[in-house]
Short mmCIF file of C-alpha atoms and ligand atoms in Angstrom, two decimals:
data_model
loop_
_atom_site.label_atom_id
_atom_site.label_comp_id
_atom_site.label_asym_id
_atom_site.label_seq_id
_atom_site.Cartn_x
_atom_site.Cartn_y
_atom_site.Cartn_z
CA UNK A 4 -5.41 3.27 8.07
CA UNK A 5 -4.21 2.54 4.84
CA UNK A 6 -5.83 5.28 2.89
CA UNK A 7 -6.81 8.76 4.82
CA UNK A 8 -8.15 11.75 3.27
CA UNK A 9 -8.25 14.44 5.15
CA UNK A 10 -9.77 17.82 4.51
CA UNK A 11 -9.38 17.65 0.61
CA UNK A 12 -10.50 20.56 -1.69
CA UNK A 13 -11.09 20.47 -5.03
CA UNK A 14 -12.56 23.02 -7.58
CA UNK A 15 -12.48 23.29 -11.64
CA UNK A 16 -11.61 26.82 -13.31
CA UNK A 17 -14.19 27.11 -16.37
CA UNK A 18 -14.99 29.98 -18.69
CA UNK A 19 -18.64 29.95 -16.50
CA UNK A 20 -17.15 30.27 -13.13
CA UNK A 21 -15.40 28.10 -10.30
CA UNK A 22 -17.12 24.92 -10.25
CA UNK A 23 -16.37 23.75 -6.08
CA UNK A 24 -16.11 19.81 -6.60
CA UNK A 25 -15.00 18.96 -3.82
CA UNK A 26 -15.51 20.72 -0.44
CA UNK A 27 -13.56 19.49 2.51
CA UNK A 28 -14.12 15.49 2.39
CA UNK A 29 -12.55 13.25 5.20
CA UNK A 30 -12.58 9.94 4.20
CA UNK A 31 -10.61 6.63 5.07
CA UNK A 32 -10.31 3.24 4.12
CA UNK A 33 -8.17 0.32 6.00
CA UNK A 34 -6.85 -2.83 4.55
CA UNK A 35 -9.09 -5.66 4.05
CA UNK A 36 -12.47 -3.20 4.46
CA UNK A 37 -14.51 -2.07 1.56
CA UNK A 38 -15.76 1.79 1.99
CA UNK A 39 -18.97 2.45 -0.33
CA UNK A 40 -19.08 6.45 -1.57
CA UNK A 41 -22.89 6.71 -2.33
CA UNK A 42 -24.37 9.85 -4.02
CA UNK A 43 -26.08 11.28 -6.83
CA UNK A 44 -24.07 12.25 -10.07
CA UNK A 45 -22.54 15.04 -9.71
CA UNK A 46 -21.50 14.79 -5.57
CA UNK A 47 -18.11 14.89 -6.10
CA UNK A 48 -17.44 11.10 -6.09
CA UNK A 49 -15.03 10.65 -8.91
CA UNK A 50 -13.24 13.39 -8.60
CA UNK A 51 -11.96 12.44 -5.09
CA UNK A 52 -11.19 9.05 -6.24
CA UNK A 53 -9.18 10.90 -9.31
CA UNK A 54 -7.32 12.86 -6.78
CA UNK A 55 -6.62 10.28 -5.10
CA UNK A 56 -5.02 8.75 -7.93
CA UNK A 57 -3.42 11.44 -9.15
CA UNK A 58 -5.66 11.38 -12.27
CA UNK A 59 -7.41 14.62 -12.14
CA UNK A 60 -7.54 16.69 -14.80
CA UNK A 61 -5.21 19.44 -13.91
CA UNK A 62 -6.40 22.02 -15.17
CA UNK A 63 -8.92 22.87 -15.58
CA UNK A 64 -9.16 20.82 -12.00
CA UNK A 65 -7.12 22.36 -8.99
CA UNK A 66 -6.58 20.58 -5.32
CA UNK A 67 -6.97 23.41 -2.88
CA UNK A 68 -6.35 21.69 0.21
CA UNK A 69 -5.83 18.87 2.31
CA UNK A 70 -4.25 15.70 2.19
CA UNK A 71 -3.97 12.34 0.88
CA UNK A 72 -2.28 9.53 3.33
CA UNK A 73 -1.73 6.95 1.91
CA UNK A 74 0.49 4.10 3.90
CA UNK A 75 1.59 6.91 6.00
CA UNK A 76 3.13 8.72 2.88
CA UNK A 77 0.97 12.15 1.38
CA UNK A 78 0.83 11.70 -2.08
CA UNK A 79 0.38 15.34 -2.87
CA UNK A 80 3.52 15.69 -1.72
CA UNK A 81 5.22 13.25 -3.95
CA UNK A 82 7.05 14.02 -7.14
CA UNK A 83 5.25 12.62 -10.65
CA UNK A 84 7.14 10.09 -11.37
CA UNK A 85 7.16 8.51 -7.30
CA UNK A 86 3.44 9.23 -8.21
CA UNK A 87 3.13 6.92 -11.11
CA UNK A 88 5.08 4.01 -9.50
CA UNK A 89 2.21 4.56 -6.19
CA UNK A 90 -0.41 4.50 -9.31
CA UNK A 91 -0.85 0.79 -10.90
CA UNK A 92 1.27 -1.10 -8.54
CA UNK A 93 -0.08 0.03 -5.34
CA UNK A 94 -3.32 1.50 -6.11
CA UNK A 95 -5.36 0.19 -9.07
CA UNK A 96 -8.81 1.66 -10.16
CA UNK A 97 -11.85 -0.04 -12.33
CA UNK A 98 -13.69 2.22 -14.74
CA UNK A 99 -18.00 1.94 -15.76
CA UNK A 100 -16.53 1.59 -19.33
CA UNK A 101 -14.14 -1.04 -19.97
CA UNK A 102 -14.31 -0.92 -23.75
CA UNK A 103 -13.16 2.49 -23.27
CA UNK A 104 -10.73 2.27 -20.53
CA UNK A 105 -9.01 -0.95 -22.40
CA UNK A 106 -6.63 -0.35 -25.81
CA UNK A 107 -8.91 -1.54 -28.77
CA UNK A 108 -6.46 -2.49 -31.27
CA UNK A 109 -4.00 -4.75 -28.43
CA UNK A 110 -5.30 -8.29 -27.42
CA UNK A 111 -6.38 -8.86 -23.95
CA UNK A 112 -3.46 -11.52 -23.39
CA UNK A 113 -0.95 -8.77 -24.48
CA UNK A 114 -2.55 -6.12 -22.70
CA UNK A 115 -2.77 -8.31 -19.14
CA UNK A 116 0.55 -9.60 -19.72
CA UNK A 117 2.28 -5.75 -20.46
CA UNK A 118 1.55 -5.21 -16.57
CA UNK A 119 4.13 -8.10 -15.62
CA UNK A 120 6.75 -6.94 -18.99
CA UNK A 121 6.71 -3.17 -17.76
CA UNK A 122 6.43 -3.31 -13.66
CA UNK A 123 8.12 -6.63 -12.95
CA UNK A 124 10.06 -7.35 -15.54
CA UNK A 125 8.86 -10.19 -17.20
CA UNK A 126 9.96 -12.07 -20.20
CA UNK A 127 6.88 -12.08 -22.40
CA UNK A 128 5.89 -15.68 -22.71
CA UNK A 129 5.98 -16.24 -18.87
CA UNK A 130 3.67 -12.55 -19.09
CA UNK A 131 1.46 -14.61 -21.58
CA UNK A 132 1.27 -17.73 -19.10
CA UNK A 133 -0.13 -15.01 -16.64
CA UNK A 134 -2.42 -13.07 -18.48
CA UNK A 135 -3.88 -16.72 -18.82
CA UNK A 136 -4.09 -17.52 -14.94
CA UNK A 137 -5.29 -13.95 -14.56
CA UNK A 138 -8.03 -14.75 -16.67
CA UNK A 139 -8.84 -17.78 -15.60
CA UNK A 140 -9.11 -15.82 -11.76
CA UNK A 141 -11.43 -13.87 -12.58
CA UNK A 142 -13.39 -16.34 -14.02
CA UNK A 143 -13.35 -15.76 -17.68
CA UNK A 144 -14.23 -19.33 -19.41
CA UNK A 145 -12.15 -20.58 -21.76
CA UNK A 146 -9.11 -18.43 -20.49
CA UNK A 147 -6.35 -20.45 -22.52
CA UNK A 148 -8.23 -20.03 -26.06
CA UNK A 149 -9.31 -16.41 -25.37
CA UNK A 150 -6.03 -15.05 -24.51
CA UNK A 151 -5.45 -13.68 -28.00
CA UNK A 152 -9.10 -11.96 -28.28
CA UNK A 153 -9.68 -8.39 -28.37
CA UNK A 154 -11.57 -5.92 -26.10
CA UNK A 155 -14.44 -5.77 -28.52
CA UNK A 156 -14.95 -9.74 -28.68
CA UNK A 157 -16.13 -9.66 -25.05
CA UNK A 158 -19.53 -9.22 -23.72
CA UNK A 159 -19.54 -6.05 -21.03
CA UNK A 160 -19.63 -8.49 -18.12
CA UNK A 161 -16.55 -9.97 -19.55
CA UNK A 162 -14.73 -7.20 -20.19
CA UNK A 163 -15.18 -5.57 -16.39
CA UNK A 164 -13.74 -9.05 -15.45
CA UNK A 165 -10.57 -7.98 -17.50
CA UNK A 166 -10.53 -4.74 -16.51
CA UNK A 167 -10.79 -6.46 -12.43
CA UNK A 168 -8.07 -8.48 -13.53
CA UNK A 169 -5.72 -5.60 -14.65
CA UNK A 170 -6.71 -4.04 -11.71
CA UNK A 171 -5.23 -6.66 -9.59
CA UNK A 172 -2.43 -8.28 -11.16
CA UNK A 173 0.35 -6.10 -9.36
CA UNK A 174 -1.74 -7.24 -6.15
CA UNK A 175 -2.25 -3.54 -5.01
CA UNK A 176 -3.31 -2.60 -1.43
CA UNK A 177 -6.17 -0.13 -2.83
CA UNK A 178 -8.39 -1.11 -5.56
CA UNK A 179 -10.54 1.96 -6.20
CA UNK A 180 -14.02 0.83 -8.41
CA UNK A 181 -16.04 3.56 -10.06
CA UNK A 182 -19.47 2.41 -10.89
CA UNK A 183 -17.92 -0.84 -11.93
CA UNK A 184 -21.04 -2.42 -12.42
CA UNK A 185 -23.47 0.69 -13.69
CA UNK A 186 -22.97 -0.42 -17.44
CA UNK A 187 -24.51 -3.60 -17.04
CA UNK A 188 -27.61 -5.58 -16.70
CA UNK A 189 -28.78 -6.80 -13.27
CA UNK A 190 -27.81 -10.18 -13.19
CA UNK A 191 -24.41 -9.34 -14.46
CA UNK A 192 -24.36 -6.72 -12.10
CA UNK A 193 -24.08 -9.20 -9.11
CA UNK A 194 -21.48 -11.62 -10.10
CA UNK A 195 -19.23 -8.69 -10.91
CA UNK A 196 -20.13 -7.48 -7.78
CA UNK A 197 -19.46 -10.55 -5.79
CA UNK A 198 -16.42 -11.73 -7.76
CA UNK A 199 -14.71 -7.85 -6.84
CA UNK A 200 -15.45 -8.81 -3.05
CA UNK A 201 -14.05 -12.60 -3.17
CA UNK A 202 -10.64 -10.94 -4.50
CA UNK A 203 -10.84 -7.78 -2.17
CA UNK A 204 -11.38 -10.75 0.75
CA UNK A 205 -8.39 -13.15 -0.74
CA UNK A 206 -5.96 -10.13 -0.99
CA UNK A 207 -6.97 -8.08 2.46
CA UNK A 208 -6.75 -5.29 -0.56
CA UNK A 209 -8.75 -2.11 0.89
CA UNK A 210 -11.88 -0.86 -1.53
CA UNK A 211 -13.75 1.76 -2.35
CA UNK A 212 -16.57 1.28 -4.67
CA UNK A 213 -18.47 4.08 -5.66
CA UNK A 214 -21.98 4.15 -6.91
CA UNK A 215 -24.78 6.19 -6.89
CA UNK A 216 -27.32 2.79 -6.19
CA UNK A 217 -27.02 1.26 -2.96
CA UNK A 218 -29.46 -1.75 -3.71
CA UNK A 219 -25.81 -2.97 -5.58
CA UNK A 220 -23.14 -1.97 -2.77
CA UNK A 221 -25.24 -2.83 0.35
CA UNK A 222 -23.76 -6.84 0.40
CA UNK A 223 -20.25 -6.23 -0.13
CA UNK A 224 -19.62 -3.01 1.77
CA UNK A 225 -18.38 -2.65 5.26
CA UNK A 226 -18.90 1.26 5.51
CA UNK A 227 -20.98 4.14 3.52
CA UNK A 228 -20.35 7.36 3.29
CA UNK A 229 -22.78 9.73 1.64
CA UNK A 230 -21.66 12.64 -0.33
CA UNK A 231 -23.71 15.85 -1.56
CA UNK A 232 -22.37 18.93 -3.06
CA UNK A 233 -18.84 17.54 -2.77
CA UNK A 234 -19.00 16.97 1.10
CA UNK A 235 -19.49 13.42 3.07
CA UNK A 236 -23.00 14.06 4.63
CA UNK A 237 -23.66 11.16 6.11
CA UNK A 238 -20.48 8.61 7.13
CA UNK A 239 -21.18 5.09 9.34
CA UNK A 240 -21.58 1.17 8.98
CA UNK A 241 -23.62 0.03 6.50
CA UNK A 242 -25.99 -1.79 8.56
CA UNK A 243 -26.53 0.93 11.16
CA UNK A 244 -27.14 3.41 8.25
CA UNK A 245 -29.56 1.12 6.69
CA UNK A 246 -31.38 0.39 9.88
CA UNK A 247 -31.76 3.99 10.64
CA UNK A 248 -30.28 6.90 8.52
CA UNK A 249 -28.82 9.75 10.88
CA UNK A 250 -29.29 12.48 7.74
CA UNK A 251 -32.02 13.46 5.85
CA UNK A 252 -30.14 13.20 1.75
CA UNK A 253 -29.58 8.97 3.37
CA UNK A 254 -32.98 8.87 4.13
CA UNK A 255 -34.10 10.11 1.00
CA UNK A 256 -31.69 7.42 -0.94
CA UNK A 257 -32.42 4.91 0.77
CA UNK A 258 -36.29 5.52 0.23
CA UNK A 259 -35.93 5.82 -3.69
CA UNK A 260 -34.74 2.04 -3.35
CA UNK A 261 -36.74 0.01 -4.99
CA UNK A 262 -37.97 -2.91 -3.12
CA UNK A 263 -39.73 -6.17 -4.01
CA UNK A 264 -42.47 -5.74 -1.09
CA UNK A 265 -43.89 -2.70 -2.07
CA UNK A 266 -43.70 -3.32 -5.93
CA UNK A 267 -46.67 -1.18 -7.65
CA UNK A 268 -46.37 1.95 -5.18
CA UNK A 269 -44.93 4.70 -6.51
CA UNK A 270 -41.51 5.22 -5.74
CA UNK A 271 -40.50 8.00 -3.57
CA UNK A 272 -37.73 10.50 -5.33
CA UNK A 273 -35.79 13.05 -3.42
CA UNK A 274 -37.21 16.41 -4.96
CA UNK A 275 -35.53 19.18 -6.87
CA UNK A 276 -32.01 18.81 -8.56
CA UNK A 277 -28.65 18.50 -7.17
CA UNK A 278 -26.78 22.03 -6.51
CA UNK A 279 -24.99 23.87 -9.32
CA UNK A 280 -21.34 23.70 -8.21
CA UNK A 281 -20.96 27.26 -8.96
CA UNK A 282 -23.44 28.14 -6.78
CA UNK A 283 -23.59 25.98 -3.53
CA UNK A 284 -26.87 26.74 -1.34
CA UNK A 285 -25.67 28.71 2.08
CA UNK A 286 -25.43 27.08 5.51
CA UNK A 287 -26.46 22.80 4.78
CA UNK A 288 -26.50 22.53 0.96
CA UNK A 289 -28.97 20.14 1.00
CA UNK A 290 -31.66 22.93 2.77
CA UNK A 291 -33.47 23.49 -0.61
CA UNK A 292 -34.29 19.87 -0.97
CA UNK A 293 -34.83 18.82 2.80
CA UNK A 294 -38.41 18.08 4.09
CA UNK A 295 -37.09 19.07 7.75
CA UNK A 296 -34.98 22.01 6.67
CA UNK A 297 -35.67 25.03 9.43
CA UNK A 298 -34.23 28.74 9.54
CA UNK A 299 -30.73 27.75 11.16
CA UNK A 300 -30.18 25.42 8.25
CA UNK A 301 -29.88 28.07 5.85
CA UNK A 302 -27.07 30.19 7.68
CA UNK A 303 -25.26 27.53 9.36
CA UNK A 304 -22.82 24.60 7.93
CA UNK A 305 -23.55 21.66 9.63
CA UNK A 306 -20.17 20.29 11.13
CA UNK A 307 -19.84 16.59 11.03
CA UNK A 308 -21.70 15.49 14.08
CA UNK A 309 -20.21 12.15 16.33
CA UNK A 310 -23.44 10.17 16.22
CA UNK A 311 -21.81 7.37 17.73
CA UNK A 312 -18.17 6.46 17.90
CA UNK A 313 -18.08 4.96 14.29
CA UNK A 314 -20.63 7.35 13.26
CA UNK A 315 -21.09 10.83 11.97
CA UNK A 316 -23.80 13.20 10.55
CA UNK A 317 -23.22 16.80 9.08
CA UNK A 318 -26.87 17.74 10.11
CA UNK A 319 -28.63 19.92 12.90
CA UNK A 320 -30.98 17.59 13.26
CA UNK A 321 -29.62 14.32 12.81
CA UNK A 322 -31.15 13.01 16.31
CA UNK A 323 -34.74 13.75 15.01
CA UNK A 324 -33.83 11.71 11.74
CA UNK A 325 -32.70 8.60 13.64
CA UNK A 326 -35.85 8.68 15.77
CA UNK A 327 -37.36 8.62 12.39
N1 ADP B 408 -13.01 17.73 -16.26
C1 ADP B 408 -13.85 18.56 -15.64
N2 ADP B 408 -13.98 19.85 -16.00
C2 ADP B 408 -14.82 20.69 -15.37
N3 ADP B 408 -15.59 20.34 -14.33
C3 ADP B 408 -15.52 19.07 -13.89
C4 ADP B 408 -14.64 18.10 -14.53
N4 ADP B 408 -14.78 16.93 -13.88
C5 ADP B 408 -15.68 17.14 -12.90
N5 ADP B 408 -16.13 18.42 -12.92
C6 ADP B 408 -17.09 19.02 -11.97
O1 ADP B 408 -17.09 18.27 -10.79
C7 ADP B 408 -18.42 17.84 -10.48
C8 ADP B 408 -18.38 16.52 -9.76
O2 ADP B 408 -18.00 15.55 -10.68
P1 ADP B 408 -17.84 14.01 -10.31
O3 ADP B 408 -16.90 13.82 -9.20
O4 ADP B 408 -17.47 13.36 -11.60
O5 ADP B 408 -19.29 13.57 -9.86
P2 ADP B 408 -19.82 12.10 -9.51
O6 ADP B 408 -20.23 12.16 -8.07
O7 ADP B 408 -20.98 11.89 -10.40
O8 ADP B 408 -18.72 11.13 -9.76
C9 ADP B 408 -19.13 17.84 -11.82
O9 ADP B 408 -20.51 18.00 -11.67
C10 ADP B 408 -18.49 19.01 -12.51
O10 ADP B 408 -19.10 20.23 -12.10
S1 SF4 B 409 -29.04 20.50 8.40
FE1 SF4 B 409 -31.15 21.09 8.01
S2 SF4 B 409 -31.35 21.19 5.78
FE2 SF4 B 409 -29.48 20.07 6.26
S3 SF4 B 409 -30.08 17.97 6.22
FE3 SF4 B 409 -30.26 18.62 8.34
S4 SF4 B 409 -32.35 19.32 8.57
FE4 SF4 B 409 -31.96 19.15 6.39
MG1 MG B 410 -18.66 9.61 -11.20
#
């Protein structure tokens, strides 16, 4: 595996209370695969990614546990600055907002081409030259004449192709994307999409992409796993979760989805809200929301459940869900 969490705990200290982010997720990604992390805002998603690299906002953030493999090494064991050199050249990660996430007053070119000046040494005209074949990579037109452009000269499709190519120039071996696509329009949407799994598939780079709409993952991504209340609920391949969800929470994502044949009907929403943090349900989280919730669901955590060998579910009842 090239990336293994194991166990990892996160919570936030806040005037209101302990806020439990992130409650024991297992998660692993291997070179050359793309893992989706599906959920609704709130899950936990981000803040595992920002632990994993070594991002999180500390405090009021805290890791409580667990462990981050990555290449064989555990991060959380590393020193800051053995950090940082892990962060960027090995691991990259794409932000929803690129105008924010890119320096506004520094030219693309210059801004590409620091990468190659600060990590590999780089005189900065040879930089410049590739900033341009960066560019030109990723598919932005006119590379050459748009070297010297800023951030805000870019449409938002553009600039998430900058912010891929930043994101790959040291050729890392993780490319973490979070909701790299959920800032633009639909069309946009899938050529971003597609032109993040050509480069993941050209560099054997390992991906996770994290989004809370699967209609936009469901092409690209090898694996899902579902996370609720800062847990993975539902883990497995993306076709065998799409052909029959083993959890309740995937079932009820996947049936908010909108689809062409049944345009018109109403769309079906998961009720109630996701949990407050501070306040996790007892036993399955999800029990206040779930249409097939029963008594031991209340009191008891589901473990993660082997559904199959590639396959887990953290519910009681996860054989009643497959039979549909
Ligand atoms: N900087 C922060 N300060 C306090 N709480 C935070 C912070 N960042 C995240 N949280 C808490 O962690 C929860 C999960 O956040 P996040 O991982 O960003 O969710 P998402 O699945 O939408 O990416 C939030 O709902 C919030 O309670
Ligand atoms: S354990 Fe119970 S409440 Fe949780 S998802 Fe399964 S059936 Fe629903
Ligand atoms: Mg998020």
């Amino acid at each position: 595996m090239l990336l293994e969490v194991r166990d990892l705990h996160v919570e936030f200290r806040t005037r209101d209370g302990i806020a439990r982010a992130v409650n024991g997720v297992t998660y692993g990604v291997d070179a050359g695969e793309t893992l989706a992390v599906l959920g609704e805002s709130g899950s936990g998603k981000s803040v595992t990614a920002q632990a994993v690299m070594g991002i999180l906002d500390t405090p009021p953030g805290r890791i409580t546990g667990g462990e981050i493999l990555f290449q064989g090494r555990d991060l959380l064991k590393l020193k800051e600055e053995e950090r940082r050199k892990v962060r960027g050249a090995e691991m990259a990660m794409i932000f929803q907002d690129a105008l924010s996430s890119l320096n506004p007053v520094v030219c693309v070119g210059d801004q590409l081409g620091e990468m190659f000046v600060v990590h590999r040494g780089m005189g900065k005209k040879d930089a410049r030259a590739r900033a341009v074949e960066l560019m030109d990579q990723v598919r932005i037109p006119g590379a050459k004449e748009r070297v010297k452009d800023y951030p805000h000269q870019f449409s938002g499709g553009m600039r998430q192709r900058i912010m891929i190519a930043m994101a790959i120039a040291l050729e890392p071996a993780l490319i973490i994307a979070d909701e790299p696509t959920t800032a633009l329009d639909v069309t946009v949407q899938a050529q971003v999409m597609d032109l993040l799994a050509e480069l993941q598939r050209e560099y054997h780079m390992g991906l996770i992409l994290i989004t809370h709409d699967l209609g936009v993952v469901a092409d690209v991504a090898d694996r899902i796993a579902v996370m609720y209340a800062g847990r993975i609920v539902e883990s497995a391949p993306v076709h065998d979760l799409y052909k029959a969800p083993a959890h309740p929470y995937t079932r009820g994502l996947l049936d908010s989805i909108p689809r062409l044949d049944q345009k018109g009907q109403e769309l079906y929403a998961i009720k109630g809200l996701p949990p407050n943090l501070m306040h996790i349900p007892s036993g399955c989280a999800f029990h206040p929301r779930c249409p097939m919730a029963r008594d031991v669901c209340r009191t008891d955590v589901p473990p993660p459940y082997e559904v199959s060998e590639d396959r887990a579910s953290a519910c009681h009842f996860w054989r009643e869900c497959l039979d549909g």
